[in-house]
């Protein structure tokens, strides 16, 4: 047979003095003006001055963040305008001495590596016909109509 343990102590309910000590204590003095809502303002000048100081501090932080984001956005727009246009065709070069071509790409191919050389249409056609492999992602040979 299982015995259930009491869920809470019953000592405080039997002893009136213990029950008296368990009650939450109230503040001795209740202020005449209670702030009920977040938008309520304090009634006295010192607390209003503290609130004013804090609000000016926060306003300064907000204005600083706005200025920072506006500068960042202006720099981003300047960078986008100054960026050279994407070439129509590129050749990805290899590593090392002689740097042989690795792939021919359509300009703006997402899989192209960092060693790109912009080329014109005639040069990419010549490279593809001389055996430089076409990128399997952007397929410059099909874009140029060179498929057999």
mmCIF file of C-alpha atoms in Angstrom:
data_model
loop_
_atom_site.group_PDB
_atom_site.id
_atom_site.type_symbol
_atom_site.label_atom_id
_atom_site.label_comp_id
_atom_site.label_asym_id
_atom_site.label_seq_id
_atom_site.Cartn_x
_atom_site.Cartn_y
_atom_site.Cartn_z
ATOM 1 C CA UNK A 1 0.000 0.000 0.000
ATOM 2 C CA UNK A 2 1.405 3.374 -1.029
ATOM 3 C CA UNK A 3 1.195 6.301 1.313
ATOM 4 C CA UNK A 4 0.730 9.704 -0.205
ATOM 5 C CA UNK A 5 2.831 12.492 1.139
ATOM 6 C CA UNK A 6 1.060 15.761 1.838
ATOM 7 C CA UNK A 7 1.521 18.268 -0.949
ATOM 8 C CA UNK A 8 2.294 21.107 1.433
ATOM 9 C CA UNK A 9 2.997 21.579 5.068
ATOM 10 C CA UNK A 10 -0.071 21.984 7.264
ATOM 11 C CA UNK A 11 1.822 23.487 10.193
ATOM 12 C CA UNK A 12 1.113 27.047 9.151
ATOM 13 C CA UNK A 13 -2.646 26.458 8.934
ATOM 14 C CA UNK A 14 -2.903 25.073 12.468
ATOM 15 C CA UNK A 15 -0.837 27.711 14.256
ATOM 16 C CA UNK A 16 -2.467 31.193 14.135
ATOM 17 C CA UNK A 17 0.866 32.875 14.855
ATOM 18 C CA UNK A 18 2.557 31.078 11.945
ATOM 19 C CA UNK A 19 -0.373 32.029 9.735
ATOM 20 C CA UNK A 20 0.107 35.689 10.709
ATOM 21 C CA UNK A 21 3.802 35.564 9.695
ATOM 22 C CA UNK A 22 3.016 34.047 6.275
ATOM 23 C CA UNK A 23 0.877 36.980 5.151
ATOM 24 C CA UNK A 24 2.530 39.445 2.810
ATOM 25 C CA UNK A 25 3.318 42.691 4.516
ATOM 26 C CA UNK A 26 1.896 45.904 3.150
ATOM 27 C CA UNK A 27 3.826 49.098 2.882
ATOM 28 C CA UNK A 28 3.285 51.351 5.843
ATOM 29 C CA UNK A 29 2.700 54.384 3.671
ATOM 30 C CA UNK A 30 0.846 54.322 0.362
ATOM 31 C CA UNK A 31 1.871 57.217 -1.869
ATOM 32 C CA UNK A 32 -0.823 59.751 -2.663
ATOM 33 C CA UNK A 33 -0.136 59.493 -6.397
ATOM 34 C CA UNK A 34 0.206 56.025 -7.903
ATOM 35 C CA UNK A 35 1.497 55.470 -11.396
ATOM 36 C CA UNK A 36 -1.068 53.150 -12.927
ATOM 37 C CA UNK A 37 -0.067 53.156 -16.596
ATOM 38 C CA UNK A 38 3.271 53.352 -18.352
ATOM 39 C CA UNK A 39 2.286 56.691 -19.899
ATOM 40 C CA UNK A 40 1.531 58.314 -16.520
ATOM 41 C CA UNK A 41 3.998 60.957 -15.425
ATOM 42 C CA UNK A 42 5.317 61.359 -11.893
ATOM 43 C CA UNK A 43 3.794 64.276 -9.953
ATOM 44 C CA UNK A 44 6.979 65.794 -8.521
ATOM 45 C CA UNK A 45 9.693 67.857 -10.178
ATOM 46 C CA UNK A 46 12.764 65.758 -9.191
ATOM 47 C CA UNK A 47 11.373 62.585 -10.752
ATOM 48 C CA UNK A 48 10.258 64.524 -13.823
ATOM 49 C CA UNK A 49 13.826 65.856 -14.198
ATOM 50 C CA UNK A 50 15.232 62.315 -13.954
ATOM 51 C CA UNK A 51 12.727 61.146 -16.557
ATOM 52 C CA UNK A 52 13.656 64.078 -18.810
ATOM 53 C CA UNK A 53 17.369 63.229 -18.522
ATOM 54 C CA UNK A 54 16.754 59.578 -19.364
ATOM 55 C CA UNK A 55 14.507 60.448 -22.320
ATOM 56 C CA UNK A 56 17.117 62.862 -23.713
ATOM 57 C CA UNK A 57 19.749 60.136 -23.339
ATOM 58 C CA UNK A 58 17.564 57.617 -25.191
ATOM 59 C CA UNK A 59 16.668 60.166 -27.880
ATOM 60 C CA UNK A 60 20.381 60.799 -28.424
ATOM 61 C CA UNK A 61 21.002 57.040 -28.772
ATOM 62 C CA UNK A 62 18.121 56.661 -31.262
ATOM 63 C CA UNK A 63 19.353 59.600 -33.340
ATOM 64 C CA UNK A 64 22.872 58.157 -33.313
ATOM 65 C CA UNK A 65 21.610 54.774 -34.537
ATOM 66 C CA UNK A 66 19.542 56.445 -37.269
ATOM 67 C CA UNK A 67 22.591 58.438 -38.427
ATOM 68 C CA UNK A 68 24.730 55.281 -38.428
ATOM 69 C CA UNK A 69 22.187 53.351 -40.510
ATOM 70 C CA UNK A 70 21.791 56.268 -42.931
ATOM 71 C CA UNK A 71 25.595 56.422 -43.397
ATOM 72 C CA UNK A 72 25.741 52.661 -43.980
ATOM 73 C CA UNK A 73 22.925 52.834 -46.550
ATOM 74 C CA UNK A 74 24.611 55.759 -48.352
ATOM 75 C CA UNK A 75 27.906 53.808 -48.481
ATOM 76 C CA UNK A 76 26.087 50.771 -49.865
ATOM 77 C CA UNK A 77 24.468 52.882 -52.605
ATOM 78 C CA UNK A 78 27.811 54.578 -53.429
ATOM 79 C CA UNK A 79 29.476 51.169 -53.666
ATOM 80 C CA UNK A 80 26.750 49.834 -55.953
ATOM 81 C CA UNK A 81 27.131 52.850 -58.277
ATOM 82 C CA UNK A 82 30.954 52.618 -58.302
ATOM 83 C CA UNK A 83 31.013 48.866 -58.953
ATOM 84 C CA UNK A 84 32.047 48.046 -62.525
ATOM 85 C CA UNK A 85 29.419 46.350 -64.667
ATOM 86 C CA UNK A 86 29.402 42.559 -64.823
ATOM 87 C CA UNK A 87 31.235 41.390 -67.974
ATOM 88 C CA UNK A 88 29.316 39.338 -70.524
ATOM 89 C CA UNK A 89 31.917 36.541 -70.547
ATOM 90 C CA UNK A 90 34.762 35.477 -68.259
ATOM 91 C CA UNK A 91 37.564 32.940 -68.262
ATOM 92 C CA UNK A 92 38.470 31.373 -64.917
ATOM 93 C CA UNK A 93 42.237 31.038 -64.697
ATOM 94 C CA UNK A 94 44.123 28.265 -62.905
ATOM 95 C CA UNK A 95 46.734 28.491 -60.172
ATOM 96 C CA UNK A 96 50.484 28.496 -60.656
ATOM 97 C CA UNK A 97 52.966 29.169 -63.416
ATOM 98 C CA UNK A 98 51.403 29.788 -66.772
ATOM 99 C CA UNK A 99 47.905 29.868 -65.225
ATOM 100 C CA UNK A 100 46.024 27.784 -67.792
ATOM 101 C CA UNK A 101 42.298 28.506 -68.229
ATOM 102 C CA UNK A 102 40.050 26.253 -66.140
ATOM 103 C CA UNK A 103 36.528 27.181 -67.288
ATOM 104 C CA UNK A 104 34.709 29.599 -69.549
ATOM 105 C CA UNK A 105 31.748 31.313 -67.837
ATOM 106 C CA UNK A 106 28.820 33.534 -68.657
ATOM 107 C CA UNK A 107 29.326 36.837 -66.810
ATOM 108 C CA UNK A 108 27.886 36.740 -63.291
ATOM 109 C CA UNK A 109 28.032 32.934 -62.948
ATOM 110 C CA UNK A 110 27.570 32.112 -59.236
ATOM 111 C CA UNK A 111 30.041 29.206 -59.335
ATOM 112 C CA UNK A 112 32.894 31.151 -60.943
ATOM 113 C CA UNK A 113 36.012 31.310 -58.770
ATOM 114 C CA UNK A 114 37.987 34.379 -57.792
ATOM 115 C CA UNK A 115 40.580 34.273 -60.597
ATOM 116 C CA UNK A 116 38.384 35.614 -63.402
ATOM 117 C CA UNK A 117 39.455 37.498 -66.489
ATOM 118 C CA UNK A 118 36.753 39.403 -68.390
ATOM 119 C CA UNK A 119 36.812 38.628 -72.115
ATOM 120 C CA UNK A 120 34.818 39.509 -75.203
ATOM 121 C CA UNK A 121 32.570 37.213 -77.210
ATOM 122 C CA UNK A 122 35.236 36.380 -79.818
ATOM 123 C CA UNK A 123 37.799 35.405 -77.169
ATOM 124 C CA UNK A 124 35.404 33.128 -75.262
ATOM 125 C CA UNK A 125 34.359 31.428 -78.539
ATOM 126 C CA UNK A 126 38.037 30.864 -79.391
ATOM 127 C CA UNK A 127 38.751 29.488 -75.883
ATOM 128 C CA UNK A 128 35.811 27.069 -76.074
ATOM 129 C CA UNK A 129 36.786 25.842 -79.543
ATOM 130 C CA UNK A 130 40.406 25.364 -78.371
ATOM 131 C CA UNK A 131 39.308 23.015 -75.592
ATOM 132 C CA UNK A 132 38.688 25.176 -72.510
ATOM 133 C CA UNK A 133 35.789 23.445 -70.747
ATOM 134 C CA UNK A 134 32.475 25.265 -70.422
ATOM 135 C CA UNK A 135 31.169 25.759 -66.906
ATOM 136 C CA UNK A 136 28.547 23.066 -66.262
ATOM 137 C CA UNK A 137 26.447 25.539 -64.270
ATOM 138 C CA UNK A 138 26.107 28.565 -66.583
ATOM 139 C CA UNK A 139 26.755 26.725 -69.909
ATOM 140 C CA UNK A 140 28.383 29.488 -72.015
ATOM 141 C CA UNK A 141 28.619 27.107 -74.985
ATOM 142 C CA UNK A 142 24.837 26.828 -75.199
ATOM 143 C CA UNK A 143 24.430 30.584 -74.604
ATOM 144 C CA UNK A 144 26.749 31.181 -77.581
ATOM 145 C CA UNK A 145 25.071 28.524 -79.732
ATOM 146 C CA UNK A 146 28.236 26.373 -79.994
ATOM 147 C CA UNK A 147 26.703 23.025 -79.020
ATOM 148 C CA UNK A 148 27.211 20.308 -81.605
#
